CSV table of C-alpha atoms in Angstrom, one decimal:
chain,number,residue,atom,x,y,z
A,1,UNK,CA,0.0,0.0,0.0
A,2,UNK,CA,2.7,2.4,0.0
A,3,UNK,CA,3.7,5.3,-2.1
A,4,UNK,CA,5.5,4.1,-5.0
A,5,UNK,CA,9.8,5.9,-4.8
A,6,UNK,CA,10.7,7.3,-8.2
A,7,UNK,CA,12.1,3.9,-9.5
A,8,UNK,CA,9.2,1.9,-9.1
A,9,UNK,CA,9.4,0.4,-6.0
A,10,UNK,CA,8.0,1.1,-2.6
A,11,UNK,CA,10.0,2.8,0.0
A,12,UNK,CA,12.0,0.1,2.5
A,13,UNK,CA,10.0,0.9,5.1
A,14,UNK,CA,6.7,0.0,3.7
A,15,UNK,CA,8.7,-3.2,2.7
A,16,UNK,CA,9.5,-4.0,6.0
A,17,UNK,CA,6.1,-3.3,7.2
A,18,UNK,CA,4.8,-6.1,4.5
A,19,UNK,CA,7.2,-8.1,5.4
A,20,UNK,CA,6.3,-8.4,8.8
A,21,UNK,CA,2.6,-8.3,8.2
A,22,UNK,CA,3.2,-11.0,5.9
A,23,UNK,CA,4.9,-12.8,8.9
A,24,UNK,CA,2.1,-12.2,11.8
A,25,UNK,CA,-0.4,-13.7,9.0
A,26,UNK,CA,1.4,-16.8,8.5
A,27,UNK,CA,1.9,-17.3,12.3
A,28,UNK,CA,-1.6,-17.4,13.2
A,29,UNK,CA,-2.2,-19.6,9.8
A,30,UNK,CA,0.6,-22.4,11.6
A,31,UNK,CA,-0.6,-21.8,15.0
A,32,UNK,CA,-4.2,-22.8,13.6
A,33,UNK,CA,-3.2,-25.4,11.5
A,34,UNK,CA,0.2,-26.9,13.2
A,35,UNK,CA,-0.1,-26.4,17.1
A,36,UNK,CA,2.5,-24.7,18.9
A,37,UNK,CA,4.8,-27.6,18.8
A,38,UNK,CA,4.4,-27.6,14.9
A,39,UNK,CA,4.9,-23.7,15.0
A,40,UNK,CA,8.9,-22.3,14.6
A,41,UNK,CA,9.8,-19.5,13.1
A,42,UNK,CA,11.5,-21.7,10.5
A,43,UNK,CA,8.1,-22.8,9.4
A,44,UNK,CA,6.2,-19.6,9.4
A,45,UNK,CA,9.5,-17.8,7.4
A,46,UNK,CA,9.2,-20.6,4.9
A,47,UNK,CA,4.9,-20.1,5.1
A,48,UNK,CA,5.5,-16.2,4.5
A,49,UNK,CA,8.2,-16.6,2.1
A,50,UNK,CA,10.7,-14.7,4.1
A,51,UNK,CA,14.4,-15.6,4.9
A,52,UNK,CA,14.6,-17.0,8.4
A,53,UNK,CA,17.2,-14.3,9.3
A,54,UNK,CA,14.5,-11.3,8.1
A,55,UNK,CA,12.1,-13.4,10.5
A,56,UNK,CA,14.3,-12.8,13.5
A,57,UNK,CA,14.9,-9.8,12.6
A,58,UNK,CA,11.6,-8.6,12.9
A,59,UNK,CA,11.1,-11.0,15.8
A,60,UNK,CA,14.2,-11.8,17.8
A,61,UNK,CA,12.4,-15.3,19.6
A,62,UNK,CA,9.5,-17.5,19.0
A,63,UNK,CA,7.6,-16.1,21.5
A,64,UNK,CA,8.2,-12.6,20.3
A,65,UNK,CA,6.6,-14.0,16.8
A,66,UNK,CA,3.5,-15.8,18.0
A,67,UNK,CA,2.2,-13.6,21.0
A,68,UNK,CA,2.5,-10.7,18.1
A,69,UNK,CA,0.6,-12.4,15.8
A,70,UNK,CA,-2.4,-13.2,18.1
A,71,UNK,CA,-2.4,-9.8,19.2
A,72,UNK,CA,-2.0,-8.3,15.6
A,73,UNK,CA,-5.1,-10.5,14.2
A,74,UNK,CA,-7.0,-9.7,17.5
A,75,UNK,CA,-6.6,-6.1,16.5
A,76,UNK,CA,-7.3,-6.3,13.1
A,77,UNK,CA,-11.0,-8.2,14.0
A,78,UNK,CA,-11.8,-5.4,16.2
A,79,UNK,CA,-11.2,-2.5,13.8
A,80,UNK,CA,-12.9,-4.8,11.6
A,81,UNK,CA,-15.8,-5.4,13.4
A,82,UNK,CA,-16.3,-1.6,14.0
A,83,UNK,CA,-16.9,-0.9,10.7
A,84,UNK,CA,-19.3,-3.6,10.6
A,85,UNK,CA,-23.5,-2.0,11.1
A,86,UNK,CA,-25.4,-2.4,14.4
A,87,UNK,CA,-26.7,-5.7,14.0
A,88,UNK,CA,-30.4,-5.8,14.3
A,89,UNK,CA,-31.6,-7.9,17.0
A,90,UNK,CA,-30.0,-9.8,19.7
A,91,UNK,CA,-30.0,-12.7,17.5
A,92,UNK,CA,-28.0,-11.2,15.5
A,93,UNK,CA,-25.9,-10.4,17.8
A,94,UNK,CA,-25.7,-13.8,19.5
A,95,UNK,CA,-24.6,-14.8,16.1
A,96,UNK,CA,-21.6,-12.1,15.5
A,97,UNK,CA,-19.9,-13.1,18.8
A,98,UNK,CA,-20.0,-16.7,18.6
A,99,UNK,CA,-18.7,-16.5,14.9
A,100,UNK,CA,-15.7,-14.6,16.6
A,101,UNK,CA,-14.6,-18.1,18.1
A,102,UNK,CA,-14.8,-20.6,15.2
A,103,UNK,CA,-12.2,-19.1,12.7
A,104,UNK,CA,-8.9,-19.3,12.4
A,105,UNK,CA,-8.0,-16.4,15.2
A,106,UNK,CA,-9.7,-18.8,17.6
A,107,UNK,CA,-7.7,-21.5,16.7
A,108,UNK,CA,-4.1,-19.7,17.2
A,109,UNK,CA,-5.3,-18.6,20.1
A,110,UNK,CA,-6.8,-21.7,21.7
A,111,UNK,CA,-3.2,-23.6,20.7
A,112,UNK,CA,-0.9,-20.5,22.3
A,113,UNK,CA,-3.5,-20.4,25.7
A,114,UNK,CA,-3.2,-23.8,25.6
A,115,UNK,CA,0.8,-24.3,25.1
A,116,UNK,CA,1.1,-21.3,27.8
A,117,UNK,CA,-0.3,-23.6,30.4
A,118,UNK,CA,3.0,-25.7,30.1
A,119,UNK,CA,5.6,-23.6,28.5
A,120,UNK,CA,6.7,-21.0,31.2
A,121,UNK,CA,8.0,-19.0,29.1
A,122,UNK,CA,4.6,-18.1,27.3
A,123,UNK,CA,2.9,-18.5,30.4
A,124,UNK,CA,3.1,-14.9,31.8
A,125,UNK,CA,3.2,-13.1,28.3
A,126,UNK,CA,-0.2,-14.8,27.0
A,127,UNK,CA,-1.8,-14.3,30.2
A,128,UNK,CA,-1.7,-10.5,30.0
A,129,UNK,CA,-2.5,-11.0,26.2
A,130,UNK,CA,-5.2,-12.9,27.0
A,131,UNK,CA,-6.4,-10.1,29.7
A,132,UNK,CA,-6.2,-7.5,26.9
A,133,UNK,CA,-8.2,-9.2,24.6
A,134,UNK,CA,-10.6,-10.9,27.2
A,135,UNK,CA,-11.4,-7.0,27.7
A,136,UNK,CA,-11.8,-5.8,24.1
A,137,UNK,CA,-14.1,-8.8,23.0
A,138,UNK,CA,-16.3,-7.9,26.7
A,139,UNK,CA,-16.5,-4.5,25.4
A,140,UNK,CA,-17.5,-5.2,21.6
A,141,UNK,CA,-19.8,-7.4,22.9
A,142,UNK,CA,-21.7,-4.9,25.0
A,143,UNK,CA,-21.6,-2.6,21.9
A,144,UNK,CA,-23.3,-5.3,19.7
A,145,UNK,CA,-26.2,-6.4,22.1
A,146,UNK,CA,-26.5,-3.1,23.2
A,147,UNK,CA,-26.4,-4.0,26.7
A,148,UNK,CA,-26.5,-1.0,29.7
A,149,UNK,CA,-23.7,-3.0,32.1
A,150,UNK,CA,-25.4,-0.5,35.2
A,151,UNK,CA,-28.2,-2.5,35.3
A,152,UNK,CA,-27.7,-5.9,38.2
A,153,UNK,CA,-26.5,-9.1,36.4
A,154,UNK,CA,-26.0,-7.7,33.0
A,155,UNK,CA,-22.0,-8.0,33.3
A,156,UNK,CA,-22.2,-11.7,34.4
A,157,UNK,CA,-24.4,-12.6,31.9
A,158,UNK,CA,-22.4,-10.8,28.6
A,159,UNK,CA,-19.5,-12.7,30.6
A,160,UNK,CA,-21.3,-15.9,30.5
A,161,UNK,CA,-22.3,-15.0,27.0
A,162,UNK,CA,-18.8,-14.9,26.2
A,163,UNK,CA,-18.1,-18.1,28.2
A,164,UNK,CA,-20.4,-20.0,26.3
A,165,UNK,CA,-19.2,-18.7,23.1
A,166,UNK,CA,-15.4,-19.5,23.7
A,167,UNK,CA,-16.8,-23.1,24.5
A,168,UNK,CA,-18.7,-23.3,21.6
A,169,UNK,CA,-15.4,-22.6,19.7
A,170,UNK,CA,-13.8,-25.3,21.2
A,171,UNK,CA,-16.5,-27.8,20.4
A,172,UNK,CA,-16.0,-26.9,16.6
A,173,UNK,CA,-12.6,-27.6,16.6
A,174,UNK,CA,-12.6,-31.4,16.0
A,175,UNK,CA,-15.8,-30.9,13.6
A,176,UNK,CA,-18.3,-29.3,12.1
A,177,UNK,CA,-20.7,-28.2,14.7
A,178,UNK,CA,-22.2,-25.2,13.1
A,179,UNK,CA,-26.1,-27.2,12.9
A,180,UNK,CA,-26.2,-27.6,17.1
A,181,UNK,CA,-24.2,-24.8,17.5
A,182,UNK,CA,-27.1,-22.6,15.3
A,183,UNK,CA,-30.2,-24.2,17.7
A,184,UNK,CA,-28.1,-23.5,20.7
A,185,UNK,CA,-27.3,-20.2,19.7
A,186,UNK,CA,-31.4,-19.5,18.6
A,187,UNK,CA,-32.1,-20.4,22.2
A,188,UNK,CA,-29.9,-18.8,23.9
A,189,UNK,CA,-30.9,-15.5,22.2
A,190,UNK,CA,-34.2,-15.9,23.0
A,191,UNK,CA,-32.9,-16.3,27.3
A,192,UNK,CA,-31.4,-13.3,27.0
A,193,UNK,CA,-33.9,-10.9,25.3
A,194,UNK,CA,-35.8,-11.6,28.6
A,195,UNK,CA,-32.7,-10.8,31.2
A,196,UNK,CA,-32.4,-8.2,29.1
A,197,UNK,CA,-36.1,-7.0,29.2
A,198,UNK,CA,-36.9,-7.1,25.4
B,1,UNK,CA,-7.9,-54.5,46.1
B,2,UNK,CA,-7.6,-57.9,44.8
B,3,UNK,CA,-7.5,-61.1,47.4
B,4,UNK,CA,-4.1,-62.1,48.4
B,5,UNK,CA,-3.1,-65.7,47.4
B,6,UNK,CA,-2.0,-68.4,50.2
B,7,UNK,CA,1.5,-67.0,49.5
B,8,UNK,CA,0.6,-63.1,50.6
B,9,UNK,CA,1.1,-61.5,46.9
B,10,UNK,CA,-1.8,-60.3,44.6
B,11,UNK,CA,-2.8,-62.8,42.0
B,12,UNK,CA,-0.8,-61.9,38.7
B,13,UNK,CA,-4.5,-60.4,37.2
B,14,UNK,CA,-4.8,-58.1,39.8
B,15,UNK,CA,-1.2,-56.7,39.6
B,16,UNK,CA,-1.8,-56.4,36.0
B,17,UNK,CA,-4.8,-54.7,36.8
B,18,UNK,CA,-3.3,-51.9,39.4
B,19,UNK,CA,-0.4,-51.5,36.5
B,20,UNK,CA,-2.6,-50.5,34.0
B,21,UNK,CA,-4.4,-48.3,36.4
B,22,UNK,CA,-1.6,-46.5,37.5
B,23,UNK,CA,-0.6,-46.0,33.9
B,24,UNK,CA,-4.0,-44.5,33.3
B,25,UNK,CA,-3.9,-42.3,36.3
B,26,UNK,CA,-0.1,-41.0,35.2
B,27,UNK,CA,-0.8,-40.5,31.4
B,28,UNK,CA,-3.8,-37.8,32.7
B,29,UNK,CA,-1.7,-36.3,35.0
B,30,UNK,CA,1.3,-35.8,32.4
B,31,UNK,CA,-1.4,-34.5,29.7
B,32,UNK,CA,-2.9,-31.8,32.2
B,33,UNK,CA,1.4,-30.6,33.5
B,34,UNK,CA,2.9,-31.0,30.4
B,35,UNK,CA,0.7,-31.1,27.0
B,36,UNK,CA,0.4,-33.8,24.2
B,37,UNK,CA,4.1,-32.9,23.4
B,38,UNK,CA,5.7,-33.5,26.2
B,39,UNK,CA,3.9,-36.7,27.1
B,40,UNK,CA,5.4,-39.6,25.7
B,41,UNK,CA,5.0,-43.4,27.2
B,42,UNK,CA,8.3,-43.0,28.4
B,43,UNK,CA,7.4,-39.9,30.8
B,44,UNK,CA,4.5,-41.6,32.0
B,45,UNK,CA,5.7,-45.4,33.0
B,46,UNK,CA,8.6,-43.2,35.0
B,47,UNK,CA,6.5,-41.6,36.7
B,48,UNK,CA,4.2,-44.8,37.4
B,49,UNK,CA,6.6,-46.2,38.5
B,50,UNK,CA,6.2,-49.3,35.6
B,51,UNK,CA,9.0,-50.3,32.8
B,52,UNK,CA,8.7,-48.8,29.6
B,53,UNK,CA,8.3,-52.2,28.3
B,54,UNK,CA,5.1,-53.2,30.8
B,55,UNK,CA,3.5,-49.9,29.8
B,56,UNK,CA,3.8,-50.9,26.0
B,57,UNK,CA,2.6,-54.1,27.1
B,58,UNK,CA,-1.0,-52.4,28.3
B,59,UNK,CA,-0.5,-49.9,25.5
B,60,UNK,CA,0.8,-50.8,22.3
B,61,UNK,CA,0.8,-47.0,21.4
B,62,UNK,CA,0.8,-43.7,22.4
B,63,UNK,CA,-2.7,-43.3,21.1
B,64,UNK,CA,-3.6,-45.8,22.8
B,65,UNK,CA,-2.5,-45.0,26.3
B,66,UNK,CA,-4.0,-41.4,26.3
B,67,UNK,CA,-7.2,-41.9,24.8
B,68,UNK,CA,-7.8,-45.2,27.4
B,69,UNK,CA,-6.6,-43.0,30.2
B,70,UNK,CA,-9.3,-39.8,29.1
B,71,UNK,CA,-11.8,-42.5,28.7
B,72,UNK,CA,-11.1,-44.1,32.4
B,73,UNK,CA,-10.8,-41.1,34.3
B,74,UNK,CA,-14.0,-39.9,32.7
B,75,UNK,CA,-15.9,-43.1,33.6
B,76,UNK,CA,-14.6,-42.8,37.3
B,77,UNK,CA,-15.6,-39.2,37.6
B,78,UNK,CA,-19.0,-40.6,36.3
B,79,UNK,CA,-19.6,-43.3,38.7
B,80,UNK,CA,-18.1,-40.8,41.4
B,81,UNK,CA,-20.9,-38.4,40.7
B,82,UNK,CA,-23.4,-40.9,40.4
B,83,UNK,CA,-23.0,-41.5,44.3
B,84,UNK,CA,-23.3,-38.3,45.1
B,85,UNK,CA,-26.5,-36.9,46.7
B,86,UNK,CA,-29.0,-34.5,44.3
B,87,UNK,CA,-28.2,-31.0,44.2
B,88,UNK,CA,-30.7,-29.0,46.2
B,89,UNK,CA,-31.2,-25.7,43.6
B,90,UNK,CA,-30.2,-24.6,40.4
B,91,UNK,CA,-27.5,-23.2,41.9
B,92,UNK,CA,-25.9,-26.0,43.7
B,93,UNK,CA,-26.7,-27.9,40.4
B,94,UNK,CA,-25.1,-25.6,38.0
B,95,UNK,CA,-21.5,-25.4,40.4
B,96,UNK,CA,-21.5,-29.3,40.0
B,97,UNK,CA,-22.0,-28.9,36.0
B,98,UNK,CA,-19.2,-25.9,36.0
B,99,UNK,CA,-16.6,-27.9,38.7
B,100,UNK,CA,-16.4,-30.8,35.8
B,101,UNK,CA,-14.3,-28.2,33.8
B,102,UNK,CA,-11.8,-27.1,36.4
B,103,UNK,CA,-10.0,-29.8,37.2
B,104,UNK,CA,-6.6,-32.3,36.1
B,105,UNK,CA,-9.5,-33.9,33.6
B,106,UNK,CA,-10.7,-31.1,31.7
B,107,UNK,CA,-6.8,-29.9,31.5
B,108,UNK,CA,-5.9,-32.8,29.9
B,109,UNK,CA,-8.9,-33.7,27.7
B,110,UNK,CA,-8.0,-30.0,26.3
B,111,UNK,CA,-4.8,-31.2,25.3
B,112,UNK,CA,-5.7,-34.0,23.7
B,113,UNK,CA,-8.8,-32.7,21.7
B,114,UNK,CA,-6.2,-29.9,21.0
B,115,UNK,CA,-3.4,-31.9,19.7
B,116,UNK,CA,-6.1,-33.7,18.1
B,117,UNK,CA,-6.9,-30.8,15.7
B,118,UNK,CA,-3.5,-31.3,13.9
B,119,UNK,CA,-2.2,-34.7,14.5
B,120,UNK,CA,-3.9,-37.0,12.4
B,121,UNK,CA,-3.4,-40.1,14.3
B,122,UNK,CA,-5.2,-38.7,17.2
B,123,UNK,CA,-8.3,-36.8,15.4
B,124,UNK,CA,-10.8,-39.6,14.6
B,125,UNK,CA,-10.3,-41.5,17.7
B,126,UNK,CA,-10.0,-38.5,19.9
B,127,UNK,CA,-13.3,-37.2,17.9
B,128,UNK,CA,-15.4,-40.6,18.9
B,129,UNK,CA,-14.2,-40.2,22.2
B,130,UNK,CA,-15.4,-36.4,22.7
B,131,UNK,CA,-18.6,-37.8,21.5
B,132,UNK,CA,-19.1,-40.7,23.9
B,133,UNK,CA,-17.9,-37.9,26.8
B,134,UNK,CA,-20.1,-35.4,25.4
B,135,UNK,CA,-23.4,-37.6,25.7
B,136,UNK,CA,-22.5,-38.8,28.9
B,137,UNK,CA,-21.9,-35.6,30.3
B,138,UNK,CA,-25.2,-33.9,28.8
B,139,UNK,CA,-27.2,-36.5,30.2
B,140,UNK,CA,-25.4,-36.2,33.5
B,141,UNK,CA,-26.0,-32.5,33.3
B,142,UNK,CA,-29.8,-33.2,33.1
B,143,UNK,CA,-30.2,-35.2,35.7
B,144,UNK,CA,-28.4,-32.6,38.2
B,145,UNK,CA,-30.7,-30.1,37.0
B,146,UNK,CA,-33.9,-32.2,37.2
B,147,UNK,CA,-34.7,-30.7,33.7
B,148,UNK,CA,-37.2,-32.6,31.5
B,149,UNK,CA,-36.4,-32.5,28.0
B,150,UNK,CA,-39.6,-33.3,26.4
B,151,UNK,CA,-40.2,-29.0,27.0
B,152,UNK,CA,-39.3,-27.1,23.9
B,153,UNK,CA,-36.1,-25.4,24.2
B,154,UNK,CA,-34.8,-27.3,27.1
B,155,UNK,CA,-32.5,-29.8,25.5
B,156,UNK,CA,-30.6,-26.5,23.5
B,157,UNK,CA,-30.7,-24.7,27.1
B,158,UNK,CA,-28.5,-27.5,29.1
B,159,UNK,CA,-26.3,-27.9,25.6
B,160,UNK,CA,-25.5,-23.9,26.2
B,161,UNK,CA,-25.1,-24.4,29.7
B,162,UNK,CA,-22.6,-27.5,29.1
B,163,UNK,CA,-20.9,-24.8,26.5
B,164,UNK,CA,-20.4,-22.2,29.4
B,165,UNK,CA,-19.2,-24.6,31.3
B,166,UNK,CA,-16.4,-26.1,28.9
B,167,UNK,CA,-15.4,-22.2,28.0
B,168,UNK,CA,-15.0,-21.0,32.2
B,169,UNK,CA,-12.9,-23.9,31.8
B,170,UNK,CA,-10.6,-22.9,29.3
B,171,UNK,CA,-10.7,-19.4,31.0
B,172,UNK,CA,-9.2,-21.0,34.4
B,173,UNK,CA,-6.5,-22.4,32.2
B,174,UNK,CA,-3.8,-19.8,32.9
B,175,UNK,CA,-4.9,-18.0,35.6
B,176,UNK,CA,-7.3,-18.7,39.1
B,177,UNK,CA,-10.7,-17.5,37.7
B,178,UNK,CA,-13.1,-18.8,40.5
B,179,UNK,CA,-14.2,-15.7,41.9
B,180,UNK,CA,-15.3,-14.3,38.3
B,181,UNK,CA,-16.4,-17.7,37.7
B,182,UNK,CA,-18.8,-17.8,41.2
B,183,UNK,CA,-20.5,-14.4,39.5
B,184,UNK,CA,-21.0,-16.0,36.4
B,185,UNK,CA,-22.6,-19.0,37.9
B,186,UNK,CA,-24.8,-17.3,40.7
B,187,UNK,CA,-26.1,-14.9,37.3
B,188,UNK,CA,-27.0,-18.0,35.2
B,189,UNK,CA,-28.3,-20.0,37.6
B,190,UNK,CA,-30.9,-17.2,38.1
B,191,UNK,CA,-31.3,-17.3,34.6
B,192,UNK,CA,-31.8,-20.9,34.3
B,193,UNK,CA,-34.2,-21.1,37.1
B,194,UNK,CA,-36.4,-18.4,34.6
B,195,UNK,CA,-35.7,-20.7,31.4
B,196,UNK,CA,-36.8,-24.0,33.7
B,197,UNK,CA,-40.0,-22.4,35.1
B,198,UNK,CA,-39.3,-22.8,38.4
């Protein structure tokens, strides 16, 4: 995307910026696909078509790559989702959220929460990752039911919203579930336009 | 707790039996500590206490050994459950659904339906297996909550429920998350006494 230099190509900056967008992509593609013992930055330079030595450049260790790469993709969903309209009923809703934990961002993150809890040397770095983006999906998903978090309950149950969604993610993971997961989800919109008072 | 023969030592079946008992007992405890990579048969006959050879004996393969040891320790948590007396609310009910998901078995289900989603080896057996839990547990979960299914929308309600459940799981992963997790559950339990008409 960057301003072409008088010979034709784009300023080494913006290369290096592609570059290493190029290499957050491909880490959340291995994560998905590989696991995190499948996942080295030897395997996501080869996936991004990147020398290994521009990789650790841009990354000095593994865990550099991958906890950047989550975060990154995590970022890019949200400004994503922003531009997205006000979906128009809480089924809708119901619908957007729990579609945030079947793709591919789900599944990098599920294998890097999941490595944390027996690498310690992810351990502390994805738990405050996770804390940051625990809090940003909590917020977007207040925005999209349009929920007023003053009223008693409403927190815990956007939480348990959230809970449930993240569990339907995982129940996708080994195969498609998306027929259950719609009747579950068609339900479960219903409970909460009552605890919501709709 | 086999019968000791005139000599004082356990029949050969019974010491056979306790072998392959410990083995299942240490393969779940090495998937919840240290992940589907860092278990091998090796790590778990050491810490058995069993040659490597005896454990490949009971377990031809490392398939083998850790989907028989997710399999037993979910039939024992079964039966243990089974014993217990009925939950006296909705409440009481739903922290016995949610307490399934917090402990060594949940951790190292996780890793194995995990590592399941990109070894191929694992994923049809570890699939089946998920299944059989899954149907097990759901009807488990419907007999703590005294729900009658035959009501529309009540199977779908206890299927979210069991979602929830799996993803306050996943949250506890990395971090203690029982406090949030006690607000969560007092909220839907309220909820869920609404949804059940009581």
């Amino acid at each position: 995307m960057g301003e072409l230099t008088a010979r034709g190509a784009p300023p080494k900056q913006d290369r290096s910026r592609a570059t290493r967008q190029r290499l957050l992509e491909s880490a959340v593609t291995c994560l998905a696909e590989r696991g995190w013992s499948g996942s080295t930055v030897t395997v996501v330079a080869e996936h991004a078509g990147v020398s290994r030595g521009a990789a650790q450049h841009h990354f000095p260790t593994r865990e550099d790559l991958f906890t950047a790469a989550v975060e990154y993709v995590a970022e890019e969903r949200s400004a994503a989702l922003r531009d997205l309209p006000a979906p128009g009923s809480t089924h809708a809703a119901v619908e957007q959220i729990v579609a945030l934990y079947t793709g591919p961002l789900f599944r990098a993150a599920l294998q890097l929460w999941v490595a944390a809890s027996y690498e310690p040397q992810l351990g502390p770095r994805v738990g405050a990752l996770e804390s940051r983006i625990g809090r940003e999906t909590h917020r977007m998903a207040v925005g999209l039911l349009g929920a007023d978090e003053r009223e008693p309950g409403v927190r815990e149950t956007v939480q348990g919203l959230l809970d449930m969604a993240r569990g339907l993610g995982l129940a996708n993971l080994l195969s498609d579930d998306s027929a259950r997961r719609s009747r579950v989800v068609a339900q479960w919109a219903r409970v909460l336009d009552d605890v919501l008072g709709r």
